[in-house]
CSV table of C-alpha atoms in Angstrom, one decimal:
chain,number,residue,atom,x,y,z
A,22,GLU,CA,135.1,103.3,144.1
A,23,GLY,CA,138.8,104.2,143.6
A,24,GLY,CA,139.4,101.1,141.5
A,25,TYR,CA,136.4,101.6,139.3
A,26,ALA,CA,137.2,105.3,138.9
A,27,GLN,CA,140.8,104.4,137.9
A,28,ILE,CA,139.6,101.8,135.4
A,29,ALA,CA,137.2,104.4,133.9
A,30,ARG,CA,140.1,106.9,133.7
A,31,LEU,CA,142.3,104.3,131.9
A,32,TRP,CA,139.4,103.4,129.6
A,33,ASP,CA,138.8,107.1,128.9
A,34,SER,CA,142.5,107.6,128.1
A,35,GLY,CA,142.4,104.9,125.4
A,36,ALA,CA,143.2,101.7,127.3
A,37,GLY,CA,141.1,98.7,126.1
A,38,LEU,CA,138.4,97.7,128.5
A,39,TYR,CA,139.0,94.2,129.8
A,40,GLY,CA,142.5,94.4,128.4
A,41,GLY,CA,144.8,97.3,129.4
A,42,ALA,CA,142.0,98.4,131.8
A,43,TRP,CA,141.1,95.2,133.5
A,44,VAL,CA,138.2,94.7,135.9
A,45,ASP,CA,135.8,91.8,136.4
A,46,ARG,CA,132.6,94.0,136.2
A,47,PRO,CA,130.2,94.7,133.4
A,48,GLN,CA,130.4,97.7,131.2
A,49,GLY,CA,127.4,99.5,132.6
A,50,LEU,CA,129.2,100.1,136.0
A,51,LEU,CA,132.2,101.5,134.2
A,52,LEU,CA,130.0,103.6,131.9
A,53,VAL,CA,128.5,105.2,135.1
A,54,TYR,CA,132.0,105.9,136.5
A,55,ARG,CA,133.2,107.2,133.1
A,56,GLY,CA,130.2,109.6,133.0
A,57,LEU,CA,131.0,110.8,136.5
A,58,LEU,CA,134.6,111.6,135.4
A,59,GLU,CA,133.0,114.1,133.0
A,60,LEU,CA,130.7,115.6,135.6
A,61,GLY,CA,132.7,115.8,138.8
A,62,GLY,CA,136.2,114.6,137.9
A,63,GLY,CA,135.6,111.4,139.9
A,64,SER,CA,136.4,113.1,143.2
A,65,THR,CA,135.4,111.4,146.4
A,66,GLU,CA,132.9,114.2,147.1
A,67,SER,CA,131.2,113.8,143.7
A,68,LEU,CA,131.0,110.0,144.2
A,69,ARG,CA,129.4,110.5,147.6
A,70,ILE,CA,126.9,113.0,146.2
A,71,VAL,CA,125.9,110.7,143.5
A,72,ALA,CA,125.6,107.8,145.9
A,73,ALA,CA,123.3,109.9,148.2
A,74,ALA,CA,121.2,111.0,145.2
A,75,VAL,CA,120.9,107.4,143.9
A,76,SER,CA,119.9,106.2,147.4
A,77,MET,CA,117.3,108.9,147.8
A,78,LEU,CA,115.8,108.1,144.3
A,79,MET,CA,115.8,104.4,145.2
A,80,VAL,CA,113.8,105.1,148.4
A,81,VAL,CA,111.3,107.2,146.4
A,82,ALA,CA,111.0,104.5,143.7
A,83,THR,CA,110.6,101.8,146.4
A,84,VAL,CA,107.8,103.8,148.0
A,85,VAL,CA,106.0,104.2,144.7
A,86,VAL,CA,106.3,100.4,144.0
A,87,ALA,CA,105.0,99.6,147.5
A,88,VAL,CA,102.1,102.0,147.1
A,89,ARG,CA,101.1,100.3,143.8
A,90,ILE,CA,101.4,96.8,145.3
A,91,CYS,CA,100.4,97.1,149.0
A,92,GLY,CA,99.1,100.6,150.0
A,93,THR,CA,100.2,103.8,151.6
A,94,LEU,CA,101.0,102.5,155.1
A,95,GLU,CA,103.1,99.7,153.8
A,96,ALA,CA,104.8,102.0,151.4
A,97,ILE,CA,105.7,104.4,154.2
A,98,ALA,CA,107.1,101.6,156.2
A,99,ALA,CA,109.1,100.2,153.3
A,100,GLY,CA,110.6,103.7,152.6
A,101,LEU,CA,111.5,104.2,156.2
A,102,LEU,CA,113.0,100.8,156.5
A,103,LEU,CA,115.0,101.1,153.3
A,104,ALA,CA,116.3,104.6,154.2
A,105,THR,CA,117.2,103.5,157.8
A,106,PHE,CA,119.0,100.3,156.8
A,107,ALA,CA,120.6,101.8,153.7
A,108,ALA,CA,122.2,104.5,155.9
A,109,SER,CA,123.9,101.8,158.1
A,110,PRO,CA,127.7,101.9,158.0
A,111,PHE,CA,127.6,98.1,157.9
A,112,ILE,CA,126.0,98.2,154.4
A,113,GLU,CA,128.2,101.1,153.3
A,114,ALA,CA,125.5,102.6,151.1
A,115,PHE,CA,127.4,105.8,151.3
A,116,THR,CA,129.7,104.4,148.7
A,117,LEU,CA,128.9,104.3,145.0
A,118,SER,CA,129.0,100.5,144.7
A,119,GLY,CA,127.8,98.3,141.9
A,120,GLU,CA,125.1,97.0,144.2
A,121,LEU,CA,123.7,100.5,144.8
A,122,LEU,CA,123.9,101.5,141.2
A,123,ALA,CA,122.2,98.3,140.0
A,124,ALA,CA,119.5,98.4,142.6
A,125,PHE,CA,118.1,101.6,141.1
A,126,PRO,CA,117.3,100.3,137.6
A,127,GLY,CA,116.1,97.1,139.4
A,128,VAL,CA,113.5,99.0,141.4
A,129,LEU,CA,112.6,101.0,138.3
A,130,SER,CA,112.1,97.7,136.5
A,131,LEU,CA,109.6,96.6,139.2
A,132,LEU,CA,107.9,99.9,138.9
A,133,ALA,CA,107.5,99.5,135.2
A,134,PHE,CA,106.3,95.9,135.8
A,135,THR,CA,103.6,97.1,138.2
A,136,VAL,CA,102.4,99.6,135.6
A,137,TYR,CA,102.2,96.8,133.1
A,138,LEU,CA,100.1,94.7,135.5
A,139,GLN,CA,97.7,97.6,135.9
A,140,LYS,CA,97.5,98.8,132.2
A,141,ARG,CA,98.4,95.6,130.4
A,142,ARG,CA,100.4,97.4,127.8
A,143,VAL,CA,103.3,95.4,126.4
A,144,ALA,CA,105.4,98.6,126.1
A,145,TRP,CA,105.6,98.7,130.0
A,146,LEU,CA,106.6,95.0,130.0
A,147,ALA,CA,109.4,95.8,127.5
A,148,VAL,CA,110.6,98.7,129.6
A,149,ALA,CA,110.7,96.5,132.7
A,150,GLY,CA,112.8,93.9,130.8
A,151,LEU,CA,115.1,96.6,129.4
A,152,LEU,CA,115.7,98.0,132.9
A,153,THR,CA,116.4,94.6,134.3
A,154,GLY,CA,119.0,94.2,131.6
A,155,CYS,CA,120.5,97.5,132.5
A,156,ALA,CA,120.7,96.5,136.1
A,157,VAL,CA,122.5,93.3,135.1
A,158,MET,CA,125.0,95.3,133.0
A,159,ILE,CA,125.9,97.3,136.2
A,160,LYS,CA,126.1,94.3,138.5
A,161,GLN,CA,125.9,90.7,137.3
A,162,SER,CA,123.9,89.5,140.2
A,163,ALA,CA,121.2,92.2,139.8
A,164,PHE,CA,118.8,89.9,138.0
A,165,ASP,CA,116.6,89.3,141.0
A,166,ALA,CA,113.9,91.9,140.2
A,167,GLY,CA,113.6,90.5,136.7
A,168,LEU,CA,113.5,87.0,138.1
A,169,ALA,CA,110.6,87.9,140.4
A,170,ALA,CA,108.8,89.5,137.4
A,171,VAL,CA,109.3,86.4,135.3
A,172,ALA,CA,108.2,84.1,138.1
A,173,PHE,CA,105.0,86.2,138.5
A,174,LEU,CA,104.3,86.0,134.8
A,175,LEU,CA,104.8,82.3,134.8
A,176,LEU,CA,102.4,81.8,137.7
A,177,THR,CA,99.7,84.2,136.7
A,178,GLU,CA,99.6,84.6,132.9
A,179,ARG,CA,97.9,81.6,131.6
A,180,SER,CA,96.9,82.3,128.0
A,181,LYS,CA,99.8,84.5,127.0
A,182,ARG,CA,102.6,83.3,129.4
A,183,ALA,CA,105.0,82.4,126.6
A,184,PHE,CA,104.5,85.8,124.9
A,185,THR,CA,104.9,88.0,128.0
A,186,VAL,CA,107.9,86.1,129.3
A,187,SER,CA,109.5,86.2,125.9
A,188,ILE,CA,109.0,90.0,125.6
A,189,PHE,CA,110.5,90.5,129.1
A,190,VAL,CA,113.5,88.3,128.6
A,191,LEU,CA,114.3,89.5,125.1
A,192,MET,CA,114.2,93.1,126.2
A,193,ALA,CA,116.4,92.2,129.2
A,194,LEU,CA,118.9,90.7,126.8
A,195,VAL,CA,119.2,93.9,124.7
A,196,PRO,CA,121.7,95.7,127.0
A,197,VAL,CA,123.6,92.4,127.4
A,198,ALA,CA,123.8,92.0,123.6
A,199,ILE,CA,125.0,95.6,123.1
A,200,ALA,CA,127.7,95.1,125.7
A,201,ALA,CA,128.7,91.8,124.2
A,202,SER,CA,129.0,93.3,120.7
A,203,THR,CA,131.2,96.2,121.9
A,204,ALA,CA,133.5,94.4,124.3
A,205,PRO,CA,136.6,92.4,123.3
A,206,THR,CA,135.4,88.9,122.7
A,207,HIS,CA,138.1,87.0,124.5
A,208,ASP,CA,137.7,88.7,127.9
A,209,TRP,CA,134.1,89.8,127.9
A,210,TRP,CA,132.6,86.4,128.9
A,211,ASN,CA,135.0,86.1,131.8
A,212,ALA,CA,134.0,89.5,133.1
A,213,VAL,CA,130.3,88.7,132.9
A,214,VAL,CA,130.5,85.3,134.8
A,215,ALA,CA,133.1,86.4,137.3
């Protein structure tokens, strides 16, 4: 947290991201921290409050996804398990980590994907892809929700498989393309693959 907050402060003060303000994380994570500087000054307390809020919202979103996929009893169990394990000091979910911040748009991506499966409106598939891209731009390894959605589409969508997968993947690439176009070209790729 302290390192990310310091990079955000340097970036806010005019240092070039991935240059004078070096970190091997994508811009989405640093944008969150930069926004927090504006809201709460980046204090430890403000970071913990945001971490708690994100954790609570993630539990709620997980319950909603589980209701849509499994049912009420399973959703309650999923919410209780997530809330219990996420509060463990071994996981350190009380910190505002990249994993926690990326998990939230990842879960929202799954929620949008379940709405697509129910309503079959391409807009929901596009939203799911976009949220997956946002998750990846917070933490590089946060592609797992999107990977699950793409695998599901490949296995179940027979007649329009290429179309649905293309929409999802192209929308996931939108945040990545925006980040690539605004970052210094010589260091951005190293930050993404690190």
